[in-house]
């Protein structure tokens, strides 16, 4: 899970890798060869003049059917690993039966029962159908597609991605392992606002936490200052410990400040142009200029606290495990959590030559996370899993696509 942290957020929320590079220009929409199958058909038609009438955030529309010789509208990965998708569906079904879900759906026009029944029926179809084409046909017959109006009232949604990093850490401070991640203060709710800033809590160099409010709250220590900060961005991590054991940490709480991204700060200072900036470039800059971490990290006044989770998988804001490439994070003003969605966008993959290439994919996903950097109908963050390869892909995921929620016809 990622954990973005904004004022007054009290539940476990994701902070996104994309937050570091927020504002970077996305990949252009890719065109399919037959003109009638180009991505334009996935955009919303001009239903109303948004100047005269405000659009709702979700628009019901007929399903976007596959064109002849166009298989890009199908979820080609769905039958390669059906078990993982079924498990992710079960997590959402489990959540939808909780008091948390009942509360989340109280003010929604879409009922919790309809979302639950839609997931149940999709699960049945997933088990009974034998091909993406058969599943698509069944869905078109039984479901309504509710498309997000996106950032432009035409359905354009910006996709980014996040992941769970894997780092070497120590339970004790040493000359080599000096930079702590911290557990949540027991009295955090009683802290006067405005809360202490990041630099007030840990110092400009990240090494002064033991001299103030963070004394005794150290959870694990890291070699590189950027590592515990990156965990604050991602919200969770797997740790290989110096004693040979492994564990995990996850989000616990945060201070009441808006997040400020490293990428945006670098652009504002003229270090890089906005166009073409990505996570590998940002990380390479700080490897070459580690002293600049003391300049740019303190500009992010927000601060995230953690808890040891003892090997549990990364979790989203609804307290269920996230499933790689099947869980997304959205703004919950769009749809309460747990629902079935279809996303379509170019995403990076590592090919056989160990190079990144973009592939246009359609993917059925579960909306199981949220975060302060993911605002409005035009943003989705896509969970890619754990480790270095997931991190490489997440760092260069910035693309335009479309988002649909699938609900059974009334």
Coordinates of C-alpha atoms in Angstrom, one line a residue:
X1 CA 0.0 0.0 0.0
X2 CA 1.0 3.6 -0.5
X3 CA 0.2 6.2 2.0
X4 CA -0.5 9.8 0.9
X5 CA -0.9 12.0 3.8
X6 CA -3.0 15.2 3.9
X7 CA -4.5 17.2 6.7
X8 CA -7.3 15.5 8.6
X9 CA -6.8 12.1 7.0
X10 CA -7.1 9.6 9.7
X11 CA -7.4 6.3 7.9
X12 CA -4.7 4.3 6.2
X13 CA -4.2 5.9 2.8
X14 CA -1.7 5.3 0.0
X15 CA 1.1 7.7 -0.9
X16 CA 2.0 7.2 -4.4
X17 CA 5.2 6.8 -6.4
X18 CA 3.6 9.1 -8.9
X19 CA 3.5 11.8 -6.2
X20 CA 7.2 12.3 -6.7
X21 CA 6.7 13.0 -10.3
X22 CA 3.2 14.6 -10.2
X23 CA 2.6 16.8 -13.2
X24 CA 4.9 15.0 -15.6
X25 CA 3.5 14.8 -19.1
X26 CA 1.8 11.4 -19.7
X27 CA 2.3 9.2 -22.7
X28 CA 0.0 10.0 -25.6
X29 CA -3.0 7.8 -26.2
X30 CA -1.9 5.0 -28.5
X31 CA -3.8 4.3 -31.7
X32 CA -4.9 0.9 -32.9
X33 CA -4.5 0.2 -36.6
X34 CA -8.2 0.1 -37.8
X35 CA -9.5 3.7 -37.6
X36 CA -12.8 2.6 -36.1
X37 CA -10.9 1.0 -33.2
X38 CA -8.8 3.9 -32.2
X39 CA -8.9 5.0 -28.6
X40 CA -11.4 7.8 -29.4
X41 CA -14.2 5.3 -29.1
X42 CA -13.3 4.8 -25.5
X43 CA -13.8 8.5 -24.7
X44 CA -17.1 9.9 -23.6
X45 CA -19.3 11.3 -26.3
X46 CA -20.2 15.0 -26.1
X47 CA -23.4 14.5 -24.1
X48 CA -23.8 18.0 -22.8
X49 CA -22.1 21.3 -22.8
X50 CA -20.2 21.2 -19.4
X51 CA -20.2 25.0 -19.3
X52 CA -24.0 25.1 -19.2
X53 CA -24.5 21.9 -17.2
X54 CA -22.1 20.3 -14.8
X55 CA -21.5 16.6 -15.6
X56 CA -21.8 14.0 -12.9
X57 CA -18.5 12.2 -12.3
X58 CA -19.7 8.9 -13.7
X59 CA -21.7 8.6 -16.9
X60 CA -23.6 5.4 -17.8
X61 CA -23.0 4.3 -21.3
X62 CA -23.2 1.3 -23.6
X63 CA -20.3 -1.1 -23.3
X64 CA -17.3 -0.4 -25.6
X65 CA -17.5 -3.5 -27.8
X66 CA -14.5 -5.1 -29.5
X67 CA -13.9 -4.2 -33.1
X68 CA -13.0 -6.9 -35.6
X69 CA -9.3 -7.9 -35.2
X70 CA -9.1 -5.7 -32.1
X71 CA -8.4 -7.7 -29.0
X72 CA -7.0 -4.8 -27.0
X73 CA -10.4 -4.3 -25.4
X74 CA -10.1 -7.7 -23.8
X75 CA -8.4 -8.6 -20.5
X76 CA -5.8 -10.9 -22.0
X77 CA -4.2 -11.6 -18.7
X78 CA -7.4 -12.8 -16.9
X79 CA -7.1 -16.5 -17.7
X80 CA -3.4 -16.7 -17.1
X81 CA -3.8 -16.2 -13.3
X82 CA -7.5 -16.4 -12.5
X83 CA -6.8 -17.3 -8.9
X84 CA -5.3 -13.9 -8.1
X85 CA -8.3 -12.0 -9.5
X86 CA -10.7 -14.3 -7.7
X87 CA -8.8 -13.7 -4.4
X88 CA -8.9 -9.9 -5.0
X89 CA -12.7 -10.1 -5.6
X90 CA -13.1 -12.1 -2.4
X91 CA -11.2 -9.4 -0.5
X92 CA -13.7 -6.8 -1.8
X93 CA -16.7 -9.0 -1.0
X94 CA -15.2 -9.4 2.5
X95 CA -14.9 -5.7 2.9
X96 CA -18.4 -5.0 1.7
X97 CA -19.8 -6.9 4.6
X98 CA -18.1 -4.7 7.2
X99 CA -19.4 -1.8 9.2
X100 CA -16.7 0.3 7.5
X101 CA -18.4 -0.4 4.2
X102 CA -21.9 0.3 5.4
X103 CA -20.7 3.7 6.6
X104 CA -18.8 4.4 3.3
X105 CA -21.9 3.7 1.2
X106 CA -24.4 5.6 3.3
X107 CA -24.2 8.8 1.2
X108 CA -23.7 7.2 -2.2
X109 CA -26.4 7.0 -4.8
X110 CA -24.9 3.5 -5.7
X111 CA -25.9 1.0 -3.0
X112 CA -23.5 -1.3 -1.3
X113 CA -25.9 -4.2 -2.2
X114 CA -25.6 -3.4 -5.9
X115 CA -21.8 -3.4 -5.8
X116 CA -21.8 -6.6 -3.8
X117 CA -24.2 -8.4 -6.1
X118 CA -22.2 -7.2 -9.2
X119 CA -19.0 -8.6 -7.8
X120 CA -20.8 -11.9 -7.0
X121 CA -22.1 -12.2 -10.5
X122 CA -18.8 -11.2 -12.1
X123 CA -17.1 -13.9 -10.0
X124 CA -19.6 -16.5 -11.2
X125 CA -19.0 -15.4 -14.8
X126 CA -15.2 -15.5 -14.3
X127 CA -15.4 -19.1 -13.1
X128 CA -17.9 -20.3 -15.8
X129 CA -16.5 -18.7 -18.9
X130 CA -13.5 -20.1 -20.7
X131 CA -12.1 -17.1 -22.7
X132 CA -11.8 -13.3 -22.5
X133 CA -14.3 -13.1 -25.5
X134 CA -16.9 -15.2 -23.6
X135 CA -16.5 -13.1 -20.5
X136 CA -16.8 -9.9 -22.5
X137 CA -20.0 -11.0 -24.2
X138 CA -21.6 -11.9 -20.8
X139 CA -20.6 -8.6 -19.3
X140 CA -22.0 -6.6 -22.2
X141 CA -25.3 -8.5 -21.8
X142 CA -25.6 -8.1 -18.0
X143 CA -23.7 -5.0 -16.8
X144 CA -23.8 -1.3 -17.2
X145 CA -20.5 0.6 -17.8
X146 CA -20.2 3.8 -15.7
X147 CA -17.4 5.8 -17.2
X148 CA -15.4 8.5 -15.3
X149 CA -15.7 11.9 -16.9
X150 CA -11.9 12.2 -16.4
X151 CA -9.9 15.3 -16.3
X152 CA -11.4 16.8 -19.4
X153 CA -15.1 15.7 -19.3
X154 CA -14.2 13.4 -22.2
X155 CA -13.1 10.4 -20.2
X156 CA -9.4 11.1 -20.1
X157 CA -7.8 9.7 -16.9
X158 CA -4.2 10.0 -15.8
X159 CA -2.7 6.7 -14.7
X160 CA 0.3 6.4 -12.4
X161 CA 1.5 3.4 -10.4
X162 CA 2.9 2.5 -7.0
X163 CA 4.6 -0.5 -5.4
X164 CA 6.0 -2.0 -2.2
X165 CA 9.8 -1.5 -2.0
X166 CA 12.3 -4.0 -0.6
X167 CA 15.1 -2.6 1.6
X168 CA 17.9 -3.8 3.8
X169 CA 17.4 -2.5 7.4
X170 CA 18.6 -3.0 11.0
X171 CA 16.7 -3.2 14.2
X172 CA 19.5 -1.3 16.0
X173 CA 21.4 1.8 14.9
X174 CA 25.0 1.4 13.8
X175 CA 27.5 3.6 12.0
X176 CA 26.2 2.2 8.7
X177 CA 22.5 2.2 9.5
X178 CA 21.7 5.7 10.8
X179 CA 18.4 6.8 9.2
X180 CA 15.2 5.7 11.2
X181 CA 11.7 5.0 10.2
X182 CA 9.4 5.8 13.2
X183 CA 6.4 4.3 14.9
X184 CA 3.4 6.4 15.6
X185 CA 3.5 8.6 18.8
X186 CA 0.9 7.5 21.3
X187 CA -0.2 11.1 21.9
X188 CA -0.3 12.1 18.2
X189 CA -4.0 13.1 18.4
X190 CA -3.3 15.6 21.2
X191 CA -0.4 17.3 19.3
X192 CA -1.2 21.0 18.8
X193 CA -1.8 22.1 15.2
X194 CA -0.1 23.1 13.1
X195 CA 1.9 19.9 13.7
X196 CA 5.7 20.1 13.8
X197 CA 7.2 20.1 10.2
X198 CA 9.4 17.4 8.9
X199 CA 12.6 19.3 9.6
X200 CA 11.4 20.1 13.2
X201 CA 10.8 16.4 13.8
X202 CA 13.9 14.9 12.3
X203 CA 16.2 17.8 11.4
X204 CA 17.3 19.0 8.0
X205 CA 19.7 16.0 7.8
X206 CA 17.2 13.4 9.0
X207 CA 19.3 12.5 12.0
X208 CA 17.9 14.7 14.8
X209 CA 14.8 12.8 15.7
X210 CA 16.2 11.5 19.0
X211 CA 16.4 15.1 20.3
X212 CA 12.7 15.9 20.2
X213 CA 9.2 14.4 19.9
X214 CA 10.5 11.3 18.0
X215 CA 12.8 10.1 20.7
X216 CA 12.3 6.4 21.5
X217 CA 10.0 5.9 18.5
X218 CA 12.6 4.5 16.2
X219 CA 11.3 1.4 14.5
X220 CA 14.1 0.4 12.0
X221 CA 17.3 2.0 10.7
X222 CA 18.5 2.3 7.1
X223 CA 21.7 3.1 5.3
X224 CA 20.4 5.7 2.9
X225 CA 18.2 8.6 3.9
X226 CA 16.2 8.2 0.8
X227 CA 15.0 4.7 1.7
X228 CA 12.8 5.6 4.8
X229 CA 11.5 8.6 2.9
X230 CA 10.6 6.4 -0.1
X231 CA 8.7 4.1 2.3
X232 CA 6.7 7.2 3.4
X233 CA 5.9 7.8 -0.2
X234 CA 4.9 4.2 -0.8
X235 CA 3.3 3.5 2.6
X236 CA 4.7 0.1 3.2
X237 CA 7.9 -2.0 2.6
X238 CA 9.4 -5.4 2.9
X239 CA 12.6 -5.5 4.9
X240 CA 15.6 -7.8 4.8
X241 CA 17.2 -7.4 8.3
X242 CA 20.8 -7.6 9.1
X243 CA 20.2 -10.6 11.4
X244 CA 19.0 -12.6 8.4
X245 CA 15.3 -12.4 9.1
X246 CA 12.6 -10.6 7.1
X247 CA 9.6 -8.5 8.1
X248 CA 7.3 -5.8 6.8
X249 CA 6.2 -2.4 7.9
X250 CA 3.0 -0.5 7.0
X251 CA 1.3 2.8 7.4
X252 CA 0.2 3.8 11.0
X253 CA -0.5 7.6 10.9
X254 CA 0.7 10.9 9.6
X255 CA 1.0 14.6 10.4
X256 CA -1.5 17.1 9.1
X257 CA 0.5 18.6 6.2
X258 CA 0.0 18.4 2.4
X259 CA 2.6 16.4 0.6
X260 CA 5.1 18.1 -1.6
X261 CA 6.8 16.0 -4.3
X262 CA 10.6 15.8 -4.9
X263 CA 10.0 15.9 -8.7
X264 CA 7.9 19.1 -8.5
X265 CA 10.5 20.8 -6.3
X266 CA 13.3 19.9 -8.7
X267 CA 11.3 21.3 -11.6
X268 CA 10.5 24.4 -9.7
X269 CA 14.3 24.9 -9.1
X270 CA 15.1 24.5 -12.7
X271 CA 17.0 21.3 -12.2
X272 CA 14.9 19.5 -14.9
X273 CA 12.2 20.3 -17.4
X274 CA 8.8 18.9 -16.6
X275 CA 8.6 17.0 -19.8
X276 CA 10.3 13.7 -19.8
X277 CA 11.1 13.7 -16.0
X278 CA 10.6 10.3 -14.4
X279 CA 11.5 8.4 -11.3
X280 CA 14.8 6.8 -12.6
X281 CA 16.0 10.4 -13.5
X282 CA 15.0 11.7 -10.0
X283 CA 16.8 8.8 -8.2
X284 CA 19.9 9.1 -10.4
X285 CA 20.0 12.8 -9.5
X286 CA 20.1 12.1 -5.8
X287 CA 22.6 9.3 -6.2
X288 CA 24.9 11.9 -7.8
X289 CA 24.0 14.7 -5.4
X290 CA 23.2 13.0 -2.0
X291 CA 23.8 16.3 -0.2
X292 CA 20.7 17.7 -2.0
X293 CA 18.5 15.4 0.0
X294 CA 18.9 17.8 2.9
X295 CA 17.4 20.5 0.7
X296 CA 14.5 18.7 -1.0
X297 CA 13.3 16.2 1.6
X298 CA 12.7 18.9 4.2
X299 CA 10.5 20.8 1.8
X300 CA 8.0 18.1 2.2
X301 CA 6.7 19.1 5.6
X302 CA 4.4 16.0 5.9
X303 CA 5.6 13.0 7.9
X304 CA 4.4 9.4 8.0
X305 CA 4.6 6.9 10.9
X306 CA 4.7 3.1 10.6
X307 CA 4.0 -0.1 12.4
X308 CA 5.7 -3.5 12.0
X309 CA 3.3 -5.8 10.2
X310 CA 5.3 -9.0 10.5
X311 CA 5.2 -10.2 6.9
X312 CA 1.6 -9.3 6.1
X313 CA 1.1 -8.2 2.5
X314 CA 0.7 -4.6 1.6
X315 CA -2.8 -3.4 2.4
X316 CA -5.1 -0.7 0.9
X317 CA -7.3 1.8 2.7
X318 CA -10.0 -0.8 3.2
X319 CA -7.7 -3.0 5.2
X320 CA -7.5 -5.9 2.7
X321 CA -4.4 -7.1 0.9
X322 CA -3.6 -5.4 -2.4
X323 CA -3.2 -7.6 -5.5
X324 CA -0.5 -6.8 -8.0
X325 CA -2.1 -5.4 -11.2
X326 CA -5.6 -6.1 -9.9
X327 CA -5.9 -3.3 -7.2
X328 CA -6.3 0.4 -7.9
X329 CA -6.5 3.6 -5.9
X330 CA -9.0 6.3 -6.7
X331 CA -10.6 9.4 -5.2
X332 CA -13.5 7.9 -3.2
X333 CA -15.8 10.8 -4.2
X334 CA -16.0 9.0 -7.5
X335 CA -17.2 5.6 -6.1
X336 CA -17.1 4.2 -2.6
X337 CA -14.4 1.5 -2.2
X338 CA -14.5 -2.2 -3.1
X339 CA -16.1 -1.9 -6.6
X340 CA -15.3 -3.7 -9.8
X341 CA -13.7 -1.5 -12.5
X342 CA -12.2 -1.8 -16.0
X343 CA -9.1 0.3 -16.8
X344 CA -7.6 0.8 -20.2
X345 CA -4.2 2.5 -20.7
X346 CA -0.6 2.0 -21.9
X347 CA 1.5 0.5 -19.1
X348 CA 5.3 -0.3 -19.0
X349 CA 6.5 -3.9 -19.0
X350 CA 10.0 -5.3 -18.9
X351 CA 10.6 -7.3 -22.2
X352 CA 12.9 -10.3 -22.9
X353 CA 15.7 -7.9 -23.6
X354 CA 15.3 -6.4 -20.0
X355 CA 14.1 -3.1 -21.5
X356 CA 10.9 -1.2 -20.7
X357 CA 8.3 -1.2 -23.4
X358 CA 4.7 0.1 -23.2
X359 CA 1.7 -2.1 -24.0
X360 CA -1.9 -1.0 -24.3
X361 CA -3.9 -3.1 -21.9
X362 CA -7.5 -3.5 -20.7
X363 CA -7.7 -4.9 -17.2
X364 CA -10.5 -5.8 -14.7
X365 CA -9.5 -4.4 -11.3
X366 CA -10.8 -3.8 -7.8
X367 CA -11.0 -0.3 -6.3
X368 CA -9.4 -1.0 -2.9
X369 CA -7.2 2.0 -2.1
X370 CA -7.1 5.8 -2.0
X371 CA -4.8 8.6 -1.3
X372 CA -4.3 12.4 -1.0
X373 CA -2.4 12.7 -4.3
X374 CA -5.2 11.0 -6.2
X375 CA -7.8 13.7 -6.5
X376 CA -10.9 13.9 -8.7
X377 CA -12.4 11.8 -11.5
X378 CA -9.2 12.0 -13.7
X379 CA -6.7 10.1 -11.6
X380 CA -6.0 6.4 -10.9
X381 CA -3.0 4.8 -9.2
X382 CA -2.3 1.2 -10.1
X383 CA -0.6 -1.3 -7.7
X384 CA 2.2 -3.2 -9.4
X385 CA 3.5 -5.4 -6.6
X386 CA 6.7 -5.8 -4.6
X387 CA 10.4 -5.4 -5.3
X388 CA 12.8 -3.9 -7.8
X389 CA 11.0 -4.8 -11.1
X390 CA 7.7 -3.4 -9.8
X391 CA 9.6 -0.2 -8.7
X392 CA 11.2 0.2 -12.2
X393 CA 7.8 -0.1 -13.8
X394 CA 6.0 2.2 -11.3
X395 CA 8.7 4.8 -11.8
X396 CA 7.9 5.3 -15.4
X397 CA 4.1 4.8 -15.4
X398 CA 2.5 8.1 -16.5
X399 CA -0.1 7.6 -19.2
X400 CA -3.6 8.6 -20.3
X401 CA -6.4 6.1 -20.4
X402 CA -10.0 5.4 -19.3
X403 CA -11.8 4.2 -16.2
X404 CA -15.1 2.4 -16.1
X405 CA -17.0 0.9 -13.1
X406 CA -19.1 -2.2 -13.9
X407 CA -22.5 -2.7 -12.2
X408 CA -25.3 -5.1 -12.9
X409 CA -28.2 -3.7 -14.8
X410 CA -31.0 -2.6 -12.4

